[in-house]
Short mmCIF file of C-alpha atoms and ligand atoms in Angstrom, two decimals:
data_model
loop_
_atom_site.label_atom_id
_atom_site.label_comp_id
_atom_site.label_asym_id
_atom_site.label_seq_id
_atom_site.Cartn_x
_atom_site.Cartn_y
_atom_site.Cartn_z
CA MET P 24 22.28 13.21 22.13
CA VAL P 25 20.96 11.15 25.54
CA TRP P 26 22.34 8.61 27.53
CA GLN P 27 20.91 5.60 27.64
CA LEU P 28 19.94 3.00 30.54
CA ASN P 29 17.91 -0.09 30.60
CA SER P 30 15.32 0.57 33.37
CA TYR P 31 17.69 2.40 35.44
CA THR P 32 17.03 6.02 35.53
CA TRP P 33 19.55 9.07 35.41
CA HIS P 34 17.98 12.03 36.98
CA LYS P 35 19.26 15.39 36.17
CA ARG P 36 16.70 18.21 36.84
CA GLU P 37 13.65 17.70 34.92
CA LYS P 38 15.03 15.17 32.86
CA VAL P 39 14.67 11.14 33.83
CA VAL P 40 16.26 9.15 31.16
CA TYR P 41 15.57 5.45 30.50
CA PHE P 42 18.28 3.25 28.75
CA ASP P 43 17.93 1.01 25.90
CA SER P 44 20.59 -1.27 27.41
CA ILE P 45 22.86 -1.19 30.11
CA PHE P 46 26.06 -1.20 27.27
CA SER P 47 24.59 2.06 26.52
CA MET P 48 25.25 3.76 29.71
CA ILE P 49 28.71 4.25 28.49
CA SER P 50 28.02 5.65 25.30
CA PHE P 51 26.42 8.71 23.79
CA VAL P 52 23.72 7.49 21.43
CA MET P 53 22.98 9.81 18.08
CA PRO P 54 21.43 7.13 15.78
CA GLU P 55 23.24 6.65 12.46
CA GLU P 56 21.87 4.80 9.76
CA THR P 57 23.61 1.91 8.30
CA LYS P 58 22.07 0.71 5.38
CA LYS P 59 20.01 2.28 2.68
CA GLN P 60 18.07 -0.42 0.85
CA PRO P 61 16.41 -3.16 2.76
CA THR P 62 15.95 -6.64 1.28
CA ILE P 63 12.63 -8.55 0.56
CA ASP P 64 13.73 -10.54 3.21
CA ASP P 65 14.12 -7.93 5.69
CA ILE P 66 10.64 -6.95 4.76
CA ILE P 67 9.21 -10.09 5.19
CA SER P 68 10.88 -11.21 8.21
CA LEU P 69 9.77 -8.04 10.04
CA CYS P 70 6.31 -7.83 9.00
CA LYS P 71 5.92 -11.85 10.11
CA ARG P 72 7.84 -10.74 13.60
CA ARG P 73 6.24 -7.79 14.10
CA GLY P 74 2.45 -9.28 13.22
CA PHE P 75 2.09 -7.17 10.31
CA VAL P 76 1.75 -9.61 7.10
CA PHE P 77 0.81 -13.46 7.84
CA GLN P 78 0.79 -16.40 4.97
CA SER P 79 -2.30 -17.05 4.56
CA SER P 80 -3.34 -20.18 6.09
CA GLU P 81 0.25 -20.36 7.60
CA ILE P 82 -0.67 -23.92 9.49
CA TYR P 83 -1.73 -25.97 6.55
CA GLY P 84 1.72 -24.88 4.84
CA GLY P 85 0.13 -21.47 3.60
CA PHE P 86 -1.88 -20.83 0.22
CA ALA P 87 -0.01 -19.18 -2.94
CA ALA P 88 -0.16 -15.83 -3.53
CA VAL P 89 -2.74 -14.72 -1.02
CA TYR P 90 -1.66 -12.81 2.54
CA ASP P 91 -3.44 -12.01 5.80
CA TYR P 92 -3.05 -8.85 7.33
CA GLY P 93 -1.80 -9.34 11.45
CA PRO P 94 -2.44 -6.64 14.05
CA TYR P 95 -0.37 -4.01 13.07
CA GLY P 96 -0.73 -4.79 9.13
CA VAL P 97 -4.30 -3.80 9.54
CA GLU P 98 -4.04 -0.50 10.68
CA LEU P 99 -1.06 0.61 8.83
CA ALA P 100 -3.77 -0.53 5.60
CA ASN P 101 -6.48 1.28 6.95
CA ASN P 102 -4.35 4.44 7.60
CA ILE P 103 -2.68 3.95 4.15
CA LYS P 104 -6.75 3.86 2.69
CA GLN P 105 -7.73 6.59 5.08
CA ALA P 106 -4.75 8.67 3.48
CA TRP P 107 -5.96 7.94 0.01
CA TRP P 108 -9.68 8.87 0.97
CA LYS P 109 -9.04 11.71 2.50
CA ALA P 110 -6.70 13.29 -0.41
CA MET P 111 -8.80 11.88 -3.07
CA VAL P 112 -12.39 12.53 -1.95
CA GLN P 113 -12.32 14.58 1.26
CA MET P 114 -10.16 17.19 0.18
CA ARG P 115 -11.55 17.42 -3.43
CA GLU P 116 -15.30 19.26 -4.34
CA ASP P 117 -15.19 17.61 -7.27
CA ILE P 118 -14.62 13.80 -6.50
CA VAL P 119 -17.43 11.57 -4.65
CA GLY P 120 -17.38 7.98 -3.68
CA LEU P 121 -18.29 4.73 -4.12
CA ASP P 122 -18.81 0.89 -2.77
CA ALA P 123 -19.58 -1.35 -5.49
CA SER P 124 -20.32 -5.01 -5.28
CA ILE P 125 -17.00 -7.70 -5.59
CA PHE P 126 -20.18 -9.29 -7.54
CA MET P 127 -21.59 -7.87 -11.28
CA SER P 128 -23.51 -9.16 -14.11
CA PRO P 129 -21.06 -11.42 -16.35
CA LYS P 130 -22.32 -9.04 -19.04
CA VAL P 131 -20.13 -6.34 -17.19
CA TRP P 132 -16.98 -8.10 -17.91
CA GLU P 133 -17.95 -9.29 -21.42
CA ALA P 134 -18.47 -5.55 -22.72
CA SER P 135 -15.31 -4.34 -20.86
CA GLY P 136 -13.18 -6.61 -23.23
CA HIS P 137 -12.10 -8.69 -19.88
CA VAL P 138 -13.69 -12.39 -20.74
CA SER P 139 -11.92 -12.25 -24.30
CA GLY P 140 -8.85 -10.30 -23.63
CA PHE P 141 -7.63 -9.83 -19.41
CA SER P 142 -4.86 -12.14 -19.84
CA ASP P 143 -1.33 -12.44 -19.35
CA PRO P 144 1.26 -14.44 -21.66
CA MET P 145 1.98 -18.14 -19.90
CA ALA P 146 4.84 -20.78 -20.80
CA GLU P 147 5.61 -23.75 -19.01
CA CYS P 148 9.32 -25.04 -18.34
CA LYS P 149 9.46 -28.59 -20.19
CA GLN P 150 12.08 -29.41 -17.24
CA CYS P 151 9.99 -29.04 -14.31
CA GLN P 152 6.49 -27.69 -15.62
CA THR P 153 6.70 -24.34 -13.68
CA ARG P 154 4.89 -22.05 -15.12
CA SER P 155 5.63 -18.62 -15.58
CA ARG P 156 4.37 -15.08 -17.32
CA VAL P 157 6.73 -14.66 -20.39
CA ASP P 158 6.77 -10.73 -20.39
CA HIS P 159 8.58 -11.29 -16.79
CA LEU P 160 10.63 -13.91 -17.86
CA LEU P 161 11.87 -12.17 -21.21
CA GLU P 162 12.18 -8.61 -18.62
CA THR P 163 14.62 -10.53 -16.61
CA ALA P 164 16.44 -11.63 -19.13
CA GLY P 165 16.70 -7.62 -20.15
CA ILE P 166 14.67 -8.29 -23.10
CA THR P 167 11.39 -5.60 -23.05
CA ALA P 168 7.98 -7.26 -23.69
CA ASP P 169 4.86 -6.38 -22.04
CA GLU P 170 1.57 -8.42 -21.78
CA LYS P 171 -0.33 -6.26 -24.46
CA MET P 172 1.61 -7.97 -26.88
CA SER P 173 0.01 -10.62 -29.21
CA GLU P 174 0.77 -14.02 -28.81
CA GLU P 175 2.68 -14.55 -31.95
CA GLU P 176 4.82 -11.12 -31.18
CA ILE P 177 5.50 -13.09 -27.78
CA ASN P 178 6.03 -15.99 -29.14
CA ALA P 179 8.51 -14.57 -31.54
CA LEU P 180 10.34 -12.89 -28.82
CA LEU P 181 10.61 -16.40 -27.04
CA THR P 182 11.96 -18.08 -29.84
CA GLU P 183 14.45 -15.89 -30.52
CA HIS P 184 15.94 -15.31 -26.79
CA MET P 185 14.64 -19.22 -25.10
CA ALA P 186 18.63 -19.64 -25.17
CA GLU P 187 18.73 -16.38 -22.79
CA VAL P 188 15.20 -16.71 -20.55
CA ARG P 189 15.90 -19.30 -17.46
CA CYS P 190 13.09 -20.72 -15.10
CA PRO P 191 12.93 -19.26 -12.13
CA LYS P 192 12.79 -22.89 -10.84
CA CYS P 193 15.05 -25.03 -11.98
CA GLY P 194 17.21 -22.58 -14.34
CA GLN P 195 16.66 -24.38 -17.45
CA SER P 196 15.68 -22.77 -20.84
CA ASP P 197 13.29 -24.94 -22.30
CA PHE P 198 9.86 -23.87 -22.28
CA SER P 199 6.78 -24.36 -24.54
CA GLU P 200 4.83 -22.09 -26.55
CA ALA P 201 3.58 -19.22 -24.70
CA LYS P 202 -0.48 -18.93 -24.26
CA ASN P 203 -2.76 -16.21 -23.19
CA PHE P 204 -4.16 -17.15 -19.89
CA ASN P 205 -7.09 -15.27 -18.43
CA LEU P 206 -6.84 -13.88 -15.44
CA LEU P 207 -10.36 -13.28 -14.19
CA VAL P 208 -11.58 -15.43 -11.26
CA GLN P 209 -14.73 -17.56 -11.75
CA SER P 210 -17.53 -18.66 -9.10
CA ASN P 211 -20.59 -20.74 -9.31
CA LEU P 212 -22.16 -17.75 -7.56
CA GLY P 213 -26.72 -18.51 -8.10
CA ASP P 214 -25.62 -21.18 -10.63
CA PHE P 215 -27.33 -24.26 -8.67
CA THR P 216 -26.74 -26.66 -11.59
CA ASP P 217 -23.12 -28.08 -10.84
CA LYS P 218 -22.16 -28.07 -14.46
CA GLY P 219 -20.43 -24.29 -14.12
CA GLU P 220 -22.09 -23.36 -17.44
CA ASP P 221 -22.82 -19.64 -16.47
CA PRO P 222 -19.32 -18.51 -14.48
CA VAL P 223 -19.63 -15.29 -12.53
CA TYR P 224 -16.50 -13.68 -12.02
CA LEU P 225 -14.99 -11.76 -8.83
CA ARG P 226 -14.07 -8.91 -10.04
CA GLY P 227 -10.75 -8.03 -11.58
CA GLU P 228 -10.85 -4.80 -11.36
CA THR P 229 -12.90 -2.02 -8.84
CA CYS P 230 -13.13 0.40 -11.76
CA GLN P 231 -16.13 -1.55 -13.58
CA GLY P 232 -18.07 -0.63 -10.95
CA ILE P 233 -17.62 2.95 -11.01
CA TYR P 234 -18.34 2.92 -14.69
CA VAL P 235 -21.63 1.07 -14.68
CA ASN P 236 -22.57 3.16 -11.72
CA TYR P 237 -21.79 6.22 -13.50
CA ARG P 238 -25.23 7.41 -14.38
CA ASN P 239 -26.87 6.63 -11.15
CA VAL P 240 -23.89 8.62 -9.07
CA MET P 241 -24.88 11.68 -11.68
CA SER P 242 -28.51 11.65 -11.24
CA SER P 243 -28.83 11.12 -7.69
CA SER P 244 -25.89 13.93 -6.49
CA ARG P 245 -24.56 17.31 -7.31
CA VAL P 246 -22.08 16.30 -9.69
CA LYS P 247 -21.48 17.70 -13.18
CA ILE P 248 -18.31 16.94 -15.57
CA PRO P 249 -15.56 17.32 -14.63
CA PHE P 250 -16.50 15.39 -11.52
CA GLY P 251 -14.55 11.84 -10.30
CA VAL P 252 -15.70 8.76 -8.60
CA ALA P 253 -13.50 6.69 -6.48
CA GLN P 254 -13.79 3.36 -4.86
CA ILE P 255 -11.37 1.15 -2.29
CA GLY P 256 -12.57 -2.37 -2.57
CA LYS P 257 -10.94 -6.42 -3.20
CA ALA P 258 -9.97 -7.30 -7.03
CA PHE P 259 -8.87 -10.72 -7.71
CA ARG P 260 -6.54 -12.02 -10.24
CA ASN P 261 -5.74 -15.08 -11.19
CA GLU P 262 -1.84 -14.67 -11.65
CA ILE P 263 0.37 -16.63 -13.21
CA THR P 264 3.56 -15.87 -11.07
CA ALA P 265 3.12 -14.55 -7.60
CA ARG P 266 6.43 -14.38 -5.77
CA GLN P 267 7.27 -10.61 -4.43
CA PHE P 268 5.28 -10.99 -1.07
CA ILE P 269 2.40 -8.64 -1.33
CA PHE P 270 3.39 -6.71 -4.39
CA ARG P 271 1.34 -9.56 -6.38
CA THR P 272 -1.27 -11.41 -4.88
CA ARG P 273 -4.27 -13.05 -6.19
CA GLU P 274 -6.82 -11.76 -3.70
CA PHE P 275 -5.94 -7.88 -3.34
CA GLU P 276 -7.49 -4.06 -2.67
CA GLN P 277 -7.64 -1.61 -5.22
CA MET P 278 -7.98 2.31 -4.70
CA GLU P 279 -9.41 3.91 -7.74
CA MET P 280 -10.30 6.90 -8.98
CA GLN P 281 -12.21 7.24 -12.10
CA TYR P 282 -12.59 11.35 -13.47
CA PHE P 283 -15.37 11.81 -16.04
CA THR P 284 -14.22 14.64 -18.34
CA HIS P 285 -15.33 16.56 -21.80
CA PRO P 286 -13.63 14.52 -24.43
CA GLU P 287 -11.47 18.44 -25.09
CA GLN P 288 -10.50 18.54 -21.61
CA GLU P 289 -9.09 15.06 -21.09
CA MET P 290 -5.23 15.51 -21.38
CA GLU P 291 -5.39 18.78 -19.14
CA GLU P 292 -6.98 17.15 -16.33
CA TYR P 293 -4.58 14.15 -17.27
CA GLU P 294 -1.95 16.46 -16.64
CA LYS P 295 -3.45 17.83 -13.13
CA LEU P 296 -4.00 14.06 -11.82
CA ARG P 297 -0.60 12.81 -12.32
CA GLU P 298 0.79 15.72 -10.54
CA ALA P 299 -1.69 15.02 -7.83
CA ARG P 300 -0.78 11.71 -7.64
CA TRP P 301 3.13 12.61 -7.52
CA GLN P 302 2.48 15.18 -4.95
CA TYR P 303 0.68 12.68 -2.75
CA TYR P 304 3.34 10.40 -2.39
CA ILE P 305 5.90 13.03 -1.60
CA ASP P 306 3.42 14.46 1.43
CA LEU P 307 3.33 10.88 2.65
CA GLY P 308 6.82 10.83 2.91
CA ILE P 309 8.35 8.75 0.27
CA LYS P 310 11.53 9.14 -0.69
CA PRO P 311 11.39 11.19 -4.31
CA GLU P 312 14.71 9.72 -5.23
CA ASN P 313 12.71 6.34 -5.15
CA LEU P 314 9.97 7.04 -7.66
CA GLN P 315 10.16 7.60 -11.30
CA TRP P 316 7.49 7.99 -14.23
CA HIS P 317 7.31 5.33 -16.72
CA LYS P 318 5.11 6.42 -20.05
CA HIS P 319 3.58 2.87 -21.50
CA GLU P 320 5.18 2.60 -25.27
CA ASN P 321 2.78 -0.18 -26.36
CA LEU P 322 -0.75 1.40 -25.35
CA VAL P 323 -4.04 -0.60 -25.60
CA PHE P 324 -5.39 0.96 -28.72
CA TYR P 325 -8.34 2.95 -26.99
CA ALA P 326 -5.67 4.82 -24.74
CA LYS P 327 -4.46 8.85 -25.49
CA GLU P 328 -1.58 8.09 -23.16
CA ALA P 329 -0.02 5.75 -20.33
CA TYR P 330 1.89 6.42 -17.43
CA ASP P 331 2.69 4.30 -14.06
CA ILE P 332 4.51 5.67 -11.23
CA GLU P 333 7.30 3.18 -10.49
CA TYR P 334 9.10 2.60 -6.89
CA ASN P 335 12.44 1.21 -6.37
CA PHE P 336 11.50 -1.68 -5.04
CA SER P 337 14.30 -4.40 -3.30
CA PHE P 338 13.91 -6.21 -6.72
CA GLY P 339 13.92 -3.25 -9.25
CA TRP P 340 12.02 -0.24 -10.17
CA LYS P 341 8.25 -1.85 -10.49
CA GLU P 342 4.78 -0.38 -11.14
CA LEU P 343 3.34 0.75 -8.23
CA GLU P 344 0.45 3.14 -9.54
CA GLY P 345 -1.28 3.79 -13.27
CA VAL P 346 -2.45 6.91 -14.28
CA HIS P 347 -3.73 6.73 -17.63
CA ALA P 348 -6.24 8.42 -20.25
CA ARG P 349 -8.69 6.03 -21.28
CA GLY P 350 -10.53 7.96 -24.07
CA ASP P 351 -14.11 7.09 -24.28
CA TYR P 352 -13.97 3.42 -24.24
CA ASP P 353 -15.13 2.38 -20.84
CA LEU P 354 -18.99 4.28 -21.39
CA THR P 355 -19.05 3.54 -25.04
CA GLN P 356 -18.29 -0.17 -24.44
CA HIS P 357 -21.18 0.25 -21.97
CA ALA P 358 -23.59 1.69 -23.27
CA LYS P 359 -23.32 -0.40 -26.39
CA ALA P 360 -23.67 -3.45 -24.81
CA SER P 361 -26.12 -2.49 -22.33
CA GLY P 362 -28.37 -0.71 -24.58
CA GLN P 363 -28.57 2.29 -22.10
CA ASP P 364 -27.77 5.99 -22.92
CA LEU P 365 -24.79 6.99 -21.11
CA ASN P 366 -24.14 10.42 -22.99
CA TYR P 367 -23.87 13.23 -20.87
CA THR P 368 -25.68 16.51 -21.68
CA ASP P 369 -24.49 19.80 -20.60
CA GLY P 370 -27.04 21.69 -19.02
CA LYS P 371 -25.61 25.25 -19.69
CA THR P 372 -24.58 24.42 -23.96
CA ASN P 373 -26.90 21.43 -24.36
CA GLU P 374 -24.07 19.64 -25.90
CA THR P 375 -24.33 15.85 -25.64
CA PHE P 376 -21.08 13.62 -25.44
CA VAL P 377 -19.70 10.78 -24.14
CA PRO P 378 -17.25 11.54 -21.29
CA HIS P 379 -13.50 10.50 -21.60
CA ILE P 380 -12.10 9.07 -18.61
CA VAL P 381 -8.29 9.79 -17.03
CA GLU P 382 -8.01 7.36 -13.82
CA SER P 383 -5.68 6.54 -11.17
CA SER P 384 -5.33 3.60 -10.09
CA VAL P 385 -2.95 1.60 -6.88
CA GLY P 386 -3.32 -1.34 -4.92
CA VAL P 387 -3.34 -1.33 -0.99
CA GLY P 388 -0.81 -3.86 -0.69
CA ARG P 389 1.42 -2.67 -3.24
CA THR P 390 1.61 0.57 -1.34
CA MET P 391 2.11 -0.96 2.12
CA LEU P 392 5.16 -2.69 0.47
CA MET P 393 6.16 0.78 -0.86
CA VAL P 394 5.77 2.70 2.64
CA LEU P 395 7.37 -0.20 4.49
CA THR P 396 10.85 -0.30 2.10
CA ASP P 397 11.14 3.38 2.37
CA ALA P 398 10.53 3.63 6.24
CA TYR P 399 12.89 0.31 6.94
CA THR P 400 15.91 1.89 8.50
CA GLU P 401 19.40 0.21 10.32
CA GLU P 402 20.74 2.20 12.99
CA GLU P 403 23.87 2.02 15.27
CA VAL P 404 23.12 2.93 18.58
CA GLY P 405 25.58 2.63 20.94
CA ASP P 406 25.44 -0.63 21.89
CA GLY P 407 24.60 -1.92 18.57
CA SER P 408 22.00 -1.66 15.63
CA ARG P 409 18.19 -0.88 15.68
CA VAL P 410 15.73 -1.26 12.86
CA VAL P 411 13.19 1.53 12.95
CA LEU P 412 10.26 2.03 11.02
CA LYS P 413 10.51 5.84 10.22
CA LEU P 414 6.73 5.71 9.04
CA HIS P 415 5.30 9.08 7.89
CA LYS P 416 3.22 10.26 11.16
CA SER P 417 -0.33 9.64 9.09
CA LEU P 418 0.36 6.01 8.90
CA VAL P 419 1.73 4.67 11.84
CA PRO P 420 -0.40 1.90 13.58
CA ILE P 421 0.40 2.88 16.74
CA GLN P 422 0.68 6.30 17.88
CA VAL P 423 2.01 6.85 21.37
CA ALA P 424 3.00 3.36 23.27
CA VAL P 425 1.92 3.94 26.83
CA PHE P 426 4.66 2.03 29.27
CA PRO P 427 4.57 1.31 33.24
CA LEU P 428 8.59 1.12 34.02
CA LEU P 429 7.99 -2.16 36.27
CA ARG P 430 4.97 -4.35 35.11
CA ASN P 431 4.61 -6.01 38.92
CA LYS P 432 3.85 -2.23 40.91
CA PRO P 433 0.33 -2.06 40.59
CA ASP P 434 0.63 1.75 41.39
CA LEU P 435 2.94 2.32 38.21
CA VAL P 436 0.57 -0.03 36.05
CA ALA P 437 -2.83 2.02 37.68
CA LYS P 438 -1.33 5.43 37.07
CA ALA P 439 -0.14 3.94 33.00
CA HIS P 440 -3.77 2.69 32.41
CA GLY P 441 -4.59 6.17 33.25
CA VAL P 442 -2.43 7.85 30.97
CA PHE P 443 -3.61 5.44 28.37
CA ASP P 444 -7.27 6.13 29.03
CA GLN P 445 -6.66 9.71 28.95
CA LEU P 446 -5.08 9.30 25.45
CA LYS P 447 -6.54 6.19 23.75
CA GLU P 448 -9.66 9.12 22.54
CA ASP P 449 -7.52 11.49 20.61
CA PHE P 450 -4.64 8.66 19.87
CA ARG P 451 -4.20 5.41 18.06
CA CYS P 452 -2.60 4.09 21.52
CA GLU P 453 -1.13 1.15 23.02
CA PHE P 454 -0.41 0.10 26.55
CA ASP P 455 2.74 -2.47 26.86
CA ASP P 456 4.46 -3.68 29.78
CA ASN P 457 6.25 -6.56 28.01
CA GLY P 458 10.10 -6.87 29.15
CA ASN P 459 12.02 -4.28 29.88
CA VAL P 460 11.72 -0.30 28.74
CA GLY P 461 14.76 -1.05 26.33
CA LYS P 462 12.80 -3.95 24.77
CA ARG P 463 9.62 -2.07 24.48
CA TYR P 464 11.53 0.67 22.49
CA ARG P 465 12.94 -1.83 20.18
CA ARG P 466 9.61 -3.16 19.69
CA GLN P 467 7.84 -0.02 19.03
CA ASP P 468 10.68 0.90 16.96
CA GLU P 469 9.95 -1.86 14.01
CA ILE P 470 6.29 -1.04 14.40
CA GLY P 471 7.22 2.58 13.69
CA THR P 472 5.53 4.10 17.09
CA PRO P 473 6.94 7.59 16.82
CA TYR P 474 6.51 8.15 20.82
CA CYS P 475 6.65 6.02 23.70
CA VAL P 476 5.59 6.94 27.42
CA THR P 477 6.77 5.73 30.48
CA VAL P 478 5.18 6.22 33.65
CA ASP P 479 7.69 5.82 37.04
CA PHE P 480 7.99 6.18 40.39
CA GLU P 481 8.46 10.24 40.03
CA SER P 482 5.54 10.19 37.95
CA LEU P 483 3.43 9.08 40.99
CA GLU P 484 5.11 12.28 42.99
CA ASP P 485 5.49 14.98 40.26
CA GLY P 486 2.93 13.68 37.47
CA MET P 487 5.12 14.16 34.66
CA VAL P 488 6.33 11.15 32.29
CA THR P 489 9.19 10.45 30.20
CA VAL P 490 7.84 11.04 26.36
CA ARG P 491 10.71 9.20 23.86
CA ASP P 492 11.23 10.25 19.97
CA ARG P 493 11.31 7.38 17.72
CA ASP P 494 13.70 8.91 15.41
CA THR P 495 15.90 11.29 17.78
CA MET P 496 15.62 8.44 20.28
CA GLU P 497 15.51 11.83 22.65
CA GLN P 498 13.39 11.82 25.77
CA GLU P 499 12.00 14.60 27.48
CA ARG P 500 9.51 15.01 31.01
CA VAL P 501 6.30 16.12 29.94
CA ALA P 502 3.46 16.58 32.73
CA ILE P 503 0.54 14.28 32.50
CA THR P 504 -2.07 17.01 31.85
CA ASP P 505 -0.30 18.23 29.42
CA LEU P 506 0.28 15.17 26.71
CA ASN P 507 -3.05 15.79 24.84
CA SER P 508 -2.27 18.48 23.51
CA TYR P 509 1.87 17.93 23.36
CA PHE P 510 1.02 15.07 21.23
CA ALA P 511 -1.70 17.05 19.47
CA ASP P 512 0.94 19.23 18.17
CA LYS P 513 3.68 16.60 17.18
CA LEU P 514 1.27 14.27 15.34
P1 ATP S 621 1.12 -5.57 -13.17
O1 ATP S 621 1.77 -4.68 -14.68
O2 ATP S 621 2.29 -5.18 -11.96
O3 ATP S 621 0.44 -6.88 -13.31
P2 ATP S 621 -1.07 -4.05 -14.28
O4 ATP S 621 -0.63 -3.17 -14.97
O5 ATP S 621 -2.19 -5.14 -14.47
O6 ATP S 621 -0.25 -4.49 -13.20
P3 ATP S 621 -3.54 -2.77 -13.49
O7 ATP S 621 -4.74 -3.65 -13.92
O8 ATP S 621 -3.04 -1.31 -14.41
O9 ATP S 621 -2.21 -3.66 -13.19
O10 ATP S 621 -4.04 -2.33 -11.54
C1 ATP S 621 -3.69 -1.26 -11.06
C2 ATP S 621 -3.11 -1.21 -9.77
O11 ATP S 621 -3.58 -2.12 -9.03
C3 ATP S 621 -1.37 -1.50 -10.34
O12 ATP S 621 -0.89 -0.64 -10.21
C4 ATP S 621 -1.01 -2.29 -8.52
O13 ATP S 621 -1.07 -0.95 -7.39
C5 ATP S 621 -2.70 -3.01 -8.53
N1 ATP S 621 -2.32 -4.29 -8.35
C6 ATP S 621 -2.69 -4.96 -9.76
N2 ATP S 621 -2.85 -6.40 -9.80
C7 ATP S 621 -1.81 -6.51 -8.45
C8 ATP S 621 -2.42 -7.67 -7.92
N3 ATP S 621 -2.14 -8.99 -8.55
N4 ATP S 621 -1.72 -7.97 -6.42
C9 ATP S 621 -1.45 -6.14 -6.15
N5 ATP S 621 -1.54 -5.32 -6.59
C10 ATP S 621 -2.05 -5.29 -7.57
#
């Protein structure tokens, strides 16, 4: 519990406290959570207000299903990728990294089955011509369907339930027959004929780059089966409907790890991977009650087993990550189509086999939406409410914000710059002298900054500063010379 006062100081022995607003002077402050789950509009508004996510090409009216990351969004996305890379590659003896190109030979996408079968069922509203994904339309009407069903199966369901299924735009129940729409995005890269006869594709998933490099990785590094290859990179899909902010976009980043195993080890490694992926989210501070496993009932023919980790987004439980046991399908397809030997020979037993693959695959944007949703908190704080992002400390865009108490006092500003310079090598810092200290706290709360440091007149005398904690809002005086070790302990 602390007293709060806007730009006024409360001196009490070693304590100098900065208040969030004048009204706080008359009340003790103990932040109290008011709302459990934010709406998607709460998240979109915070993202825009604080520079996490912007609509692409906004000044031209936007560009559907594509988003840009702003100053704090790019930091958060980088930290998400770093946390994944650390857990997946740096902490593992058996997994190595890769960065394959976005463009690959079109033969890759033919062999993988994407050219013929990477599609979602689409139908058009006969009243307003809005196109929708039929499995999603059926799902919203409470009818179980998925994108792996055949055109016949999905059309039978659509016809049977036509009256219950509504167009998300005009609300009518009048749809054309469902047709499978291929999601691969085409390009004319390397084609100078203007005819578009030999399209190449922007990759629809990153893992194909791993499969086609499997032999290169094996022959050039120390890895032996079982081993994994991890990659983070852009993927592109012509998504039919993309209405859930950064949950589903047409350009997105994937973090994928493909683990190559002996056929008999596949399911054992699969269980280990499932366990590791669940624990990863718990370690990132995600509330366990917002996570659940969803088992695929309708498996693609080659898959042994497939689970999704689902998150309780504000629009319902949805896939966050896929953890799948894929058998030998991928390497067998590429061996057949390329005519290359992609078998593995065990150096000890001389046994030769096609490795089986278990995979973990998750989007950066979807992870970001999850961590923002999970961290978003509204609290009563004496004089009103505050929005605070209680992000895990490893993910926060800014770790320490440094303020001079007043921006028009050169001595304070110079001292605060000195503190910023002292900390910036070790921590992600921000110098902020906009508005009063209370406003700066609110801004940093919404960004998720765990610590704010205020340099005041006393700091010029005693070399101490006020450090304020994001979650408890408590403040304490710390010697400037101790700040690096103080934050090293906390962050
Ligand atoms: P969905 O059923 O939601 O369309 P999917 O099953 O097609 O997803 P996968 O192909 O398994 O997705 O992709 C693996 C992961 O990549 C997903 O769990 C998700 O985190 C991410 N992802 C897939 N498509 C998109 C997209 N359009 N936008 C953002 N992330 C995506």
